[in-house]
XYZ file of C-alpha atoms in Angstrom:
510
model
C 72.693 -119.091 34.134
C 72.873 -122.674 33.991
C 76.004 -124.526 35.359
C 76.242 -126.648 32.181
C 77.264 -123.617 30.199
C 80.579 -123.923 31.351
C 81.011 -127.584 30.426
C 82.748 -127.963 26.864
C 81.611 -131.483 24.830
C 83.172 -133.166 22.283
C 81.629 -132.544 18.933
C 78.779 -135.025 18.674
C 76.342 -135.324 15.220
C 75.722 -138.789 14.367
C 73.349 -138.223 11.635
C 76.273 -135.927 9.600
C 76.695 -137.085 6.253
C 80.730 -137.332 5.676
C 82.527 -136.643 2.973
C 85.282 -139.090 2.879
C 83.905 -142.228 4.748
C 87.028 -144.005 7.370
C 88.286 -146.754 5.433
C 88.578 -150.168 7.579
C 92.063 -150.325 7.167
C 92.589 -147.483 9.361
C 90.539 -148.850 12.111
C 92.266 -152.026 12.474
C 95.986 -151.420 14.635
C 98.795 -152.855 13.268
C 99.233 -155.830 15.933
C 95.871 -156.881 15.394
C 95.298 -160.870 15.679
C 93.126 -160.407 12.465
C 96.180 -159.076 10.630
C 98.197 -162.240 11.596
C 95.530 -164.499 10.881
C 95.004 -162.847 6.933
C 98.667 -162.844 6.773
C 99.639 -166.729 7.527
C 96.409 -168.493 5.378
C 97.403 -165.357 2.532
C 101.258 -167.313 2.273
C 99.832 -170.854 2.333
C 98.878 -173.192 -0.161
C 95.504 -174.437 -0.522
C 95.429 -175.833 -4.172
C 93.922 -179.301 -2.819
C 91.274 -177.250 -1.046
C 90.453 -175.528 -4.686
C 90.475 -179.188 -6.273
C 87.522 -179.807 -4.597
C 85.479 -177.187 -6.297
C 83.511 -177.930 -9.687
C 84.406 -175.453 -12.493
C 81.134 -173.898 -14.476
C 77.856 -172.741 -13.200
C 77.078 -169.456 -10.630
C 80.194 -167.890 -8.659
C 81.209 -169.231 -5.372
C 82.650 -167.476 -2.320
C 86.667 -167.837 -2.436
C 87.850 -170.573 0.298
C 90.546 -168.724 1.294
C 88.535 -165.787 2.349
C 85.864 -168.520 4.280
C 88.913 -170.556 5.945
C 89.674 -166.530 7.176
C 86.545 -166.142 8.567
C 86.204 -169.540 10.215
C 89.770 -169.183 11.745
C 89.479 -165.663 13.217
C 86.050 -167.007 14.315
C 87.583 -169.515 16.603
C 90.207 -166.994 17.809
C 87.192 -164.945 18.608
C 85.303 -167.202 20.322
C 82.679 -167.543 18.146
C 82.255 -171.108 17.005
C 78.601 -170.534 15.675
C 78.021 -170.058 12.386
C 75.026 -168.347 12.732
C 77.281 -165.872 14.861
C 80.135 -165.082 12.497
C 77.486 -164.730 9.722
C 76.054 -161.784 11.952
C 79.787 -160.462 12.591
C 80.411 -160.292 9.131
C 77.582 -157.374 9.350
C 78.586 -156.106 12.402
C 82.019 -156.308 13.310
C 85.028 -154.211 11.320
C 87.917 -157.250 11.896
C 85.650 -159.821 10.108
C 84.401 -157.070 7.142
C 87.987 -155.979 7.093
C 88.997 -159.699 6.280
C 86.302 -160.752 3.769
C 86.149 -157.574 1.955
C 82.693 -156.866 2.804
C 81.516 -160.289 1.406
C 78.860 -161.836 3.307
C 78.254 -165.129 3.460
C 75.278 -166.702 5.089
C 75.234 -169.114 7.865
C 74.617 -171.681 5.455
C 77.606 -171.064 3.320
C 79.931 -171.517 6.354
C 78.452 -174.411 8.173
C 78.453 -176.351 4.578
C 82.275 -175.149 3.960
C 83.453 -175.822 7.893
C 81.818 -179.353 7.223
C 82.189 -180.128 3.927
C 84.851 -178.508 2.161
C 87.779 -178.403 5.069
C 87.147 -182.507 6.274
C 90.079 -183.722 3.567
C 92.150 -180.597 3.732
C 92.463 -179.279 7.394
C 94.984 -181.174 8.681
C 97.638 -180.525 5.738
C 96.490 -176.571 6.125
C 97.348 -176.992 10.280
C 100.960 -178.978 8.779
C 101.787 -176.007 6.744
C 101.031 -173.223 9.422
C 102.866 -175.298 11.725
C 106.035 -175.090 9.146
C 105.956 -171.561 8.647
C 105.773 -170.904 12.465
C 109.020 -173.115 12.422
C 110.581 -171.140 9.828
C 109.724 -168.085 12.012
C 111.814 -169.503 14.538
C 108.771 -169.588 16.600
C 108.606 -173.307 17.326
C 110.163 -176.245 17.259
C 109.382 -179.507 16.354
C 111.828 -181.607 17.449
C 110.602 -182.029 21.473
C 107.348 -182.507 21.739
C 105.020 -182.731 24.857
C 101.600 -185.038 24.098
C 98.842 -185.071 26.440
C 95.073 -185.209 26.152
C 91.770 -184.005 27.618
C 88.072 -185.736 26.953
C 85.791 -182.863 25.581
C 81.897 -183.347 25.675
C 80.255 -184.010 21.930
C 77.281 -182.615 20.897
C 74.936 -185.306 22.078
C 72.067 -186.370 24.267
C 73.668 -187.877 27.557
C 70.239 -190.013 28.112
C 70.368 -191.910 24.554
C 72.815 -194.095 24.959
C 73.892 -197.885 23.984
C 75.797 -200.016 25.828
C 78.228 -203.256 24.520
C 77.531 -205.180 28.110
C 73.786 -204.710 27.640
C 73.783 -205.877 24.143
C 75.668 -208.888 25.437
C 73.226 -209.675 28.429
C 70.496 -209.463 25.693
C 72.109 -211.331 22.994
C 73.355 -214.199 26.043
C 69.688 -214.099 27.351
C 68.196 -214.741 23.895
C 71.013 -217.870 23.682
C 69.942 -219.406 26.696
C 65.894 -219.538 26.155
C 66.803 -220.786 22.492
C 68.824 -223.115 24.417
C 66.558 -224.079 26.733
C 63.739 -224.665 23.509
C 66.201 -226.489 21.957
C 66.311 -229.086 24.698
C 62.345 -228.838 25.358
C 62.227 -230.126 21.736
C 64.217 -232.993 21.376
C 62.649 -234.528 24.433
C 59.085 -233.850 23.329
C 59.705 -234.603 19.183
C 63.385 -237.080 19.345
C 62.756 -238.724 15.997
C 61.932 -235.897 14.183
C 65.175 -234.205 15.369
C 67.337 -237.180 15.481
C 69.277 -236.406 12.322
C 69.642 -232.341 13.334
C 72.593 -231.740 14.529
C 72.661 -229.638 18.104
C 73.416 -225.954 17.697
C 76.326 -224.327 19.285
C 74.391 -221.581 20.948
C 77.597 -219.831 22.044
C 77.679 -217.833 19.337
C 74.165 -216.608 17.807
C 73.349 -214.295 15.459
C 70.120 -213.851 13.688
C 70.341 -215.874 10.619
C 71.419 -218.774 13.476
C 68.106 -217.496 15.420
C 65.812 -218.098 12.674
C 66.835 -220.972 11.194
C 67.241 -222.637 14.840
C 63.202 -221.576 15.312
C 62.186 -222.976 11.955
C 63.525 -226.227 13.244
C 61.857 -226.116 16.721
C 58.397 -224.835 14.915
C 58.569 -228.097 12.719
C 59.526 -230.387 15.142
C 56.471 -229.448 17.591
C 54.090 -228.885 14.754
C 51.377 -231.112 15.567
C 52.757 -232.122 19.064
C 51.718 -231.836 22.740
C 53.212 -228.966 23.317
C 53.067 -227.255 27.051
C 50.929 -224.015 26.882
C 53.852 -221.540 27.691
C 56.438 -222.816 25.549
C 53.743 -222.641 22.628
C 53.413 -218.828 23.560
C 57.222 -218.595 24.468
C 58.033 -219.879 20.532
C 55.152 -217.747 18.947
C 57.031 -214.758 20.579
C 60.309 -215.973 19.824
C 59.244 -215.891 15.955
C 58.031 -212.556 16.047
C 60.433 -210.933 17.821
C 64.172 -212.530 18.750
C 65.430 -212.410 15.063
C 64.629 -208.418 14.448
C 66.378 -208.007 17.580
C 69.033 -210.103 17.218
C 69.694 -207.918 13.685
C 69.476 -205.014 15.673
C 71.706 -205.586 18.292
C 74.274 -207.142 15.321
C 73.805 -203.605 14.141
C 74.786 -201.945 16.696
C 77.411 -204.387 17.441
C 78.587 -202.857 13.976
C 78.727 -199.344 15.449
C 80.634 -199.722 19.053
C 83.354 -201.364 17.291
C 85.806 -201.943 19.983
C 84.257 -199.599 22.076
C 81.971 -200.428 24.797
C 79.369 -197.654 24.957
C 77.992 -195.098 21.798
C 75.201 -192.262 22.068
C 72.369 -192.494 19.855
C 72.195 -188.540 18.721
C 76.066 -188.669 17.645
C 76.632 -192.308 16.758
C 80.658 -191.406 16.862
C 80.728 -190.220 20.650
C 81.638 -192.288 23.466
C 80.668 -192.663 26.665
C 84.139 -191.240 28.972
C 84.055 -190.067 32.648
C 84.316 -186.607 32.743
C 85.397 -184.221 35.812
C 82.901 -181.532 35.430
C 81.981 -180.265 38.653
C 84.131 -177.626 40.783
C 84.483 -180.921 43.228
C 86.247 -183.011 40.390
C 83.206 -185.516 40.466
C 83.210 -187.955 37.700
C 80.020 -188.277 35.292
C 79.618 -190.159 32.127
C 79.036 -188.421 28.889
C 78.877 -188.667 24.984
C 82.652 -187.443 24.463
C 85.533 -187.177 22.039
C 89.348 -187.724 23.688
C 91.082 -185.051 22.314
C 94.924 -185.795 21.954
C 97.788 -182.913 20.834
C 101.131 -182.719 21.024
C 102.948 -178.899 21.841
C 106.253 -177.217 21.702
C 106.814 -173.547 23.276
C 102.823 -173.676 23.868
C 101.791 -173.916 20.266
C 99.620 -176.714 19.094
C 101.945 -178.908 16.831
C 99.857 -182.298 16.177
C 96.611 -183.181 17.191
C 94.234 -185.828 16.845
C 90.661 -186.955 17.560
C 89.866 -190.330 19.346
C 86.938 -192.530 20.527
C 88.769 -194.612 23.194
C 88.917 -192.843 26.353
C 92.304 -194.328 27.447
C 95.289 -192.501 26.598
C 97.781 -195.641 25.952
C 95.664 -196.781 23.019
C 96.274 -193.296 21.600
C 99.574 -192.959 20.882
C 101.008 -194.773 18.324
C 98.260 -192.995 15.866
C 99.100 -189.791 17.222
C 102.304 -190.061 16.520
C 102.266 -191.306 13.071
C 99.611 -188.319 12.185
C 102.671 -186.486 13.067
C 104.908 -188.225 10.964
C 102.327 -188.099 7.839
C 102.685 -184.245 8.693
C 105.908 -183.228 9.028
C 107.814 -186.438 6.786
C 109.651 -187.466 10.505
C 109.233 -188.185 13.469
C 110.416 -185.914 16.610
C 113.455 -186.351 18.472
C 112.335 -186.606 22.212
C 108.639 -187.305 23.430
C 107.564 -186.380 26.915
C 104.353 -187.449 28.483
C 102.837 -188.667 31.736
C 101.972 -192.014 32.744
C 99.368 -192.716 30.859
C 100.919 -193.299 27.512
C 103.302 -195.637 29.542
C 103.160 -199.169 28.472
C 105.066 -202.033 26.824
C 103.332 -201.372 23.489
C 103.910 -197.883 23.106
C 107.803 -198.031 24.247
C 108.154 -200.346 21.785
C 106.828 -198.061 19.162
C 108.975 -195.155 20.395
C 112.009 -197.143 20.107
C 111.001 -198.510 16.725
C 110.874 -194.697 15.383
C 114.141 -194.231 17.164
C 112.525 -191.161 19.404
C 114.013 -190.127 22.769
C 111.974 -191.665 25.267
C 110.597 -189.402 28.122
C 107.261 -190.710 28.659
C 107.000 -191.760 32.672
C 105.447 -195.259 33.700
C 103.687 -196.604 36.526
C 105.314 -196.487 39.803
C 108.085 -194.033 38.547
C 107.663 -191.710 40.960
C 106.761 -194.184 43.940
C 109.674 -195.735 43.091
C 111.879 -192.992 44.166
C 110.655 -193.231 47.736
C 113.219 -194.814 50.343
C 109.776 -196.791 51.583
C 109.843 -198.290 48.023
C 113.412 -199.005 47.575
C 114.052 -200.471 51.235
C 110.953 -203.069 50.189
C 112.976 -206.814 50.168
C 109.841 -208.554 49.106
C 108.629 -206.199 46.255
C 109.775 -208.440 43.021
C 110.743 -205.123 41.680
C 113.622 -205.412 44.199
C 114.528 -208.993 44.029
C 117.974 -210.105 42.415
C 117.877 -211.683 39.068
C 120.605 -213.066 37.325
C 120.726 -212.944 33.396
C 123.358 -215.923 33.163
C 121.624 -218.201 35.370
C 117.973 -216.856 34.281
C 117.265 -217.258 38.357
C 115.891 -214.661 40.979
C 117.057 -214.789 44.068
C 114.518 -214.151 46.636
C 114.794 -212.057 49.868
C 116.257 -215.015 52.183
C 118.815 -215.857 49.099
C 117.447 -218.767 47.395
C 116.766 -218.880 44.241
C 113.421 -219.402 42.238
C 113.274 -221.154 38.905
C 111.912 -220.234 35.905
C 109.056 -222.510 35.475
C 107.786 -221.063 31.582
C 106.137 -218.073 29.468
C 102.748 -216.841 30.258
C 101.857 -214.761 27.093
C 98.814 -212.160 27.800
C 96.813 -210.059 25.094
C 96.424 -206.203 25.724
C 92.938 -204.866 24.409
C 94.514 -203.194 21.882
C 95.665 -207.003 20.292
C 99.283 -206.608 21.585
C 100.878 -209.791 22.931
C 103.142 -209.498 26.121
C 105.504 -212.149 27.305
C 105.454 -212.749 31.274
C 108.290 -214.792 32.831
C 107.282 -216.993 35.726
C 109.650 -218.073 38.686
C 108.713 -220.064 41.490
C 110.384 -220.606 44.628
C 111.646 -223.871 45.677
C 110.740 -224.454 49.383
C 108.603 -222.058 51.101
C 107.407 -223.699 53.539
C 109.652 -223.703 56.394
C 111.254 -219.987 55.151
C 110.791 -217.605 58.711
C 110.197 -214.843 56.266
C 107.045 -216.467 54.556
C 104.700 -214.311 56.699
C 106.123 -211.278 55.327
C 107.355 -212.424 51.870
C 103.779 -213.806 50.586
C 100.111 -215.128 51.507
C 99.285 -217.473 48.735
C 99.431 -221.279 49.469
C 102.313 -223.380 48.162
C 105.916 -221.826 46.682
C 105.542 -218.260 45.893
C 105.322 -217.458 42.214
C 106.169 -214.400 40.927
C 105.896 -212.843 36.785
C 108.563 -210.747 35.287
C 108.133 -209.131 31.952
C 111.570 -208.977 30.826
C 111.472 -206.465 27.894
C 109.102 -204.264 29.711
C 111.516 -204.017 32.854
C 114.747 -203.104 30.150
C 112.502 -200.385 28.422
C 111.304 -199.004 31.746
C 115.231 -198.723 32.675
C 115.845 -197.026 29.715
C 112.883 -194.486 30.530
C 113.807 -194.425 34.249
C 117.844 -193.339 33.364
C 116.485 -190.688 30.849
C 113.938 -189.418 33.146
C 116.183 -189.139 35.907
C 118.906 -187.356 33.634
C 119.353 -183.503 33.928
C 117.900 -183.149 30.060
C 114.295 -185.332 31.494
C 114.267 -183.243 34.448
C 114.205 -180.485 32.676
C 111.334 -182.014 30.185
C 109.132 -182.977 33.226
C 109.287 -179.550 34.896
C 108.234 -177.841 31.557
C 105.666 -180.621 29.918
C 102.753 -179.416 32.357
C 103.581 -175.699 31.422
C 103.910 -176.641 27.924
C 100.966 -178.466 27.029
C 98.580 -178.547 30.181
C 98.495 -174.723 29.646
C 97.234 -175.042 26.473
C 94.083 -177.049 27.381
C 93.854 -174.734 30.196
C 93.987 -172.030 27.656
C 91.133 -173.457 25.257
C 88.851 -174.435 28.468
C 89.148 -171.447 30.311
C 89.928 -168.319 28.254
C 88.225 -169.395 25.092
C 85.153 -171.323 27.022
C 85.224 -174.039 24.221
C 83.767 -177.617 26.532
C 81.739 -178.931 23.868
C 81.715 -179.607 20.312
C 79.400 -178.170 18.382
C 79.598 -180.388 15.425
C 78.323 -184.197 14.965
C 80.321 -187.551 14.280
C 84.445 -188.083 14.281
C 85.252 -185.620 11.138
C 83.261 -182.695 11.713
C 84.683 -183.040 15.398
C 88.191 -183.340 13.757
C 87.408 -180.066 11.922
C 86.754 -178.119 15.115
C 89.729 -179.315 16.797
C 91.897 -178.098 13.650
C 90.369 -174.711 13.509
C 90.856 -174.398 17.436
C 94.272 -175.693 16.950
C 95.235 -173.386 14.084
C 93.050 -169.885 15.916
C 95.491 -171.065 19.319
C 98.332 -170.937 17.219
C 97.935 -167.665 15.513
C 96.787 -165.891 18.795
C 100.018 -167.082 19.988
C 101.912 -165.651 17.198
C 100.464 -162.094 17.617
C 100.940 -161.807 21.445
């Protein structure tokens, strides 16, 4: 007798016909993300989405069942849409939530891209709300931060704004140099031609500037190379010089682009597990959090986090009709600019600057010669230098930020350095030492420095990098989501939504 006749199996007939078929609903439990996610976008509105559909003609998939899909697909993990096309075949939570309608690949990617680029955001404001509502949230202290992620681009085709400046300068100069070939070699015919400012060329400049050199030498003795050097000038420098004004047209302010997502910028990136820096095609990725749910986020070409600010935080005003009560960020959003801002809108200032913590150190404070630490007296408008004497204010310097913002610098200058024992130690420079004090900055950082310092900011900066560092860590690490799938600034926006809005829900159901 075998030993297996003793062993009792569970009933096993996989080809049995049954009777009453499971319905989905039963195999979904009750604390199922997918239930959250079909219960939030079923109480939202999305009339704007539906204006954007054409009445008449063939029947189209509902949006609120695709935004479904597409949400719960980013919850998932699955940011393809090839993928959550298959899904919809395979997998009960995403038949469960379309009610067995399946939509092609083609359907999605068109709706993800198409249909969602004007609406997104005010769908992300209103899930946001009703998460407040909840009492899940708040939205009145907000933590911003932001993290570069790679686009979808070729990290070999790139452009660069200091090449296209070498090229463009290079292209001045030989003109340059032709121009003054030419009025040695033909002076009477260009005697009434006025001489071109070849600082700035572009390449209606270019070809008109040629024209005149061609005419000038036509029928002259004209030195073998520089005949070849203009024949290839006319052929070639003004196409290029229209090219690179084209591309000129597409940095912008920025100084790098890719050539497979014109959009992207070049950012340093730590990608290794050694935290080694490497330059791709990137977006910087900006949100703001509360309680660890996304609560504003934005999409930005510039790779330095001061320039992002101020439009971060009016998307959040355009969502929510105010502004929040306290911001707290690191050091990077810290400047003279953005305080101003912040104190414009009235918001509790938390957001650290330069030197804050350095200049808690007793090394710091118990520096005489740091100008930091030298007197000043309002009344007077003197500072007082480390041996006592003071230094007169000897006029504005006024400096332009990159993003256009004009600061106002302060300069004092000492009156008799020269025989000071200290000088050794004080400064190096030759003369009267001169110093620069930005006034307005040093009251806002004051303001910042008393607030940070109070029990309410030390409580902010122990929970903004479990607040909103977590999150990224979150999206990174659990979800695997490093790169954008999409192409160009909107599509790119559209992913970070749907990521923003799948975080948010997953949150909700934990």
């Amino acid at each position: 007798m075998s030993c297996s006749s003793n062993i009792v199996f569970k009933d096993y007939t996989p080809n049995q016909v049954m009777l009453l078929p499971p319905c989905l609903e039963e195999l979904i439990a009750e604390n199922h993300p997918v239930r959250v996610v079909n219960d939030v976008i079923d109480r939202i509105n999305i009339d704007p989405l539906l204006s954007c559909y054409k009445p008449g003609g063939t029947s189209v998939y509902h949006p609120k069942m695709l935004l479904k899909v597409l949400v719960y697909g980013y919850l998932s993990n699955i940011y393809s849409s090839r993928k959550m096309e298959a899904a919809l075949q395979e997998n009960i939570h995403f038949m469960w939530l379309s009610a067995m309608s399946r939509p092609d690949h083609n359907t999605i990617a068109r709706f993800r891209s198409e249909r969602l680029k004007d609406h997104l955001k005010a769908i992300f404001g209103q899930i946001v709300a009703l998460l407040v509502d909840e009492g899940l949230v708040s939205i009145k202290t907000i933590y911003t931060d932001g993290t570069k992620i790679e686009a979808n681009a070729n990290k070999y085709t790139f452009v660069w704004g200091k090449s296209i400046k070498n090229s463009k300068d290079r292209i001045a100069k030989q003109l340059d140099e032709l121009w003054t070939y030419t009025q040695k070699v033909a002076e009477q015919e260009l005697k009434d031609e006025p001489t071109p400012d070849f600082e700035q060329v572009d390449a209606e400049k270019v070809t008109k500037t040629i024209q005149k050199i061609d005419q000038a030498l036509d029928g002259k003795k004209v030195d073998k190379k520089v005949r070849q050097k203009l024949a290839y000038a006319k052929k070639n420098w003004p196409d290029k010089m229209a090219a690179y004004e084209q591309k000129e047209a597409v940095l912008g302010n920025r100084n790098s682009y890719s050539k497979t997502d014109k959009d992207a910028t070049f950012m340093r990136m730590k990608d290794d597990h050694l935290g080694n820096a490497q330059l791709k095609a990137a977006y910087n990725w900006q949100i703001s959090s509360s309680d660890q749910f996304i609560v504003n986020y934005t999409i930005h070409q510039n790779p330095t986090d001061t320039l992002t600010l101020k439009p971060h935080l009016d998307q959040f005003e355009k969502l929510y009709g105010k502004q929040a009560e306290n911001l707290c960020a690191d050091a990077g959003y810290g400047s003279e600019e953005n305080y101003e801002y912040i104190c414009e809108k009235q918001i509790g200032n938390y957001v650290k600057y330069n030197y804050f913590h350095k200049e808690q150190t007793k090394k710091y404070k118990e520096d005489p010669f740091r100008v930091d630490n030298l007197y000043y007296n309002p009344d007077q408008d003197k500072v007082y230098c480390p041996m006592g004497q003071p230094m007169d204010n000897i006029g504005p310097h006024r400096r332009l930020t990159t993003n256009g913002f004009e600061q106002t610098y302060t300069r004092y200058q000492a009156r008799n350095c020269s025989s000071c024992p200290l000088r050794g130690q004080c400064h190096k420079a030759k003369g009267n030492r001169i110093i620069e004090i930005n006034h307005n900055l040093g009251a806002h950082k004051q303001t910042v420095k008393q607030n940070l310092l109070s029990d309410k900011g030390v409580a902010y900066r122990k929970q903004r990098p479990a607040d909103v560092e977590a999150v990224f860590g979150n999206i990174k690490q659990n979800k695997g989501f490093r790169r954008f799938m999409l192409k160009g600034i909107k599509k790119v926006e559209i992913e970070a939504g749907l990521l923003a809005i799948a975080h948010n829900l997953n949150k909700k159901a934990a």
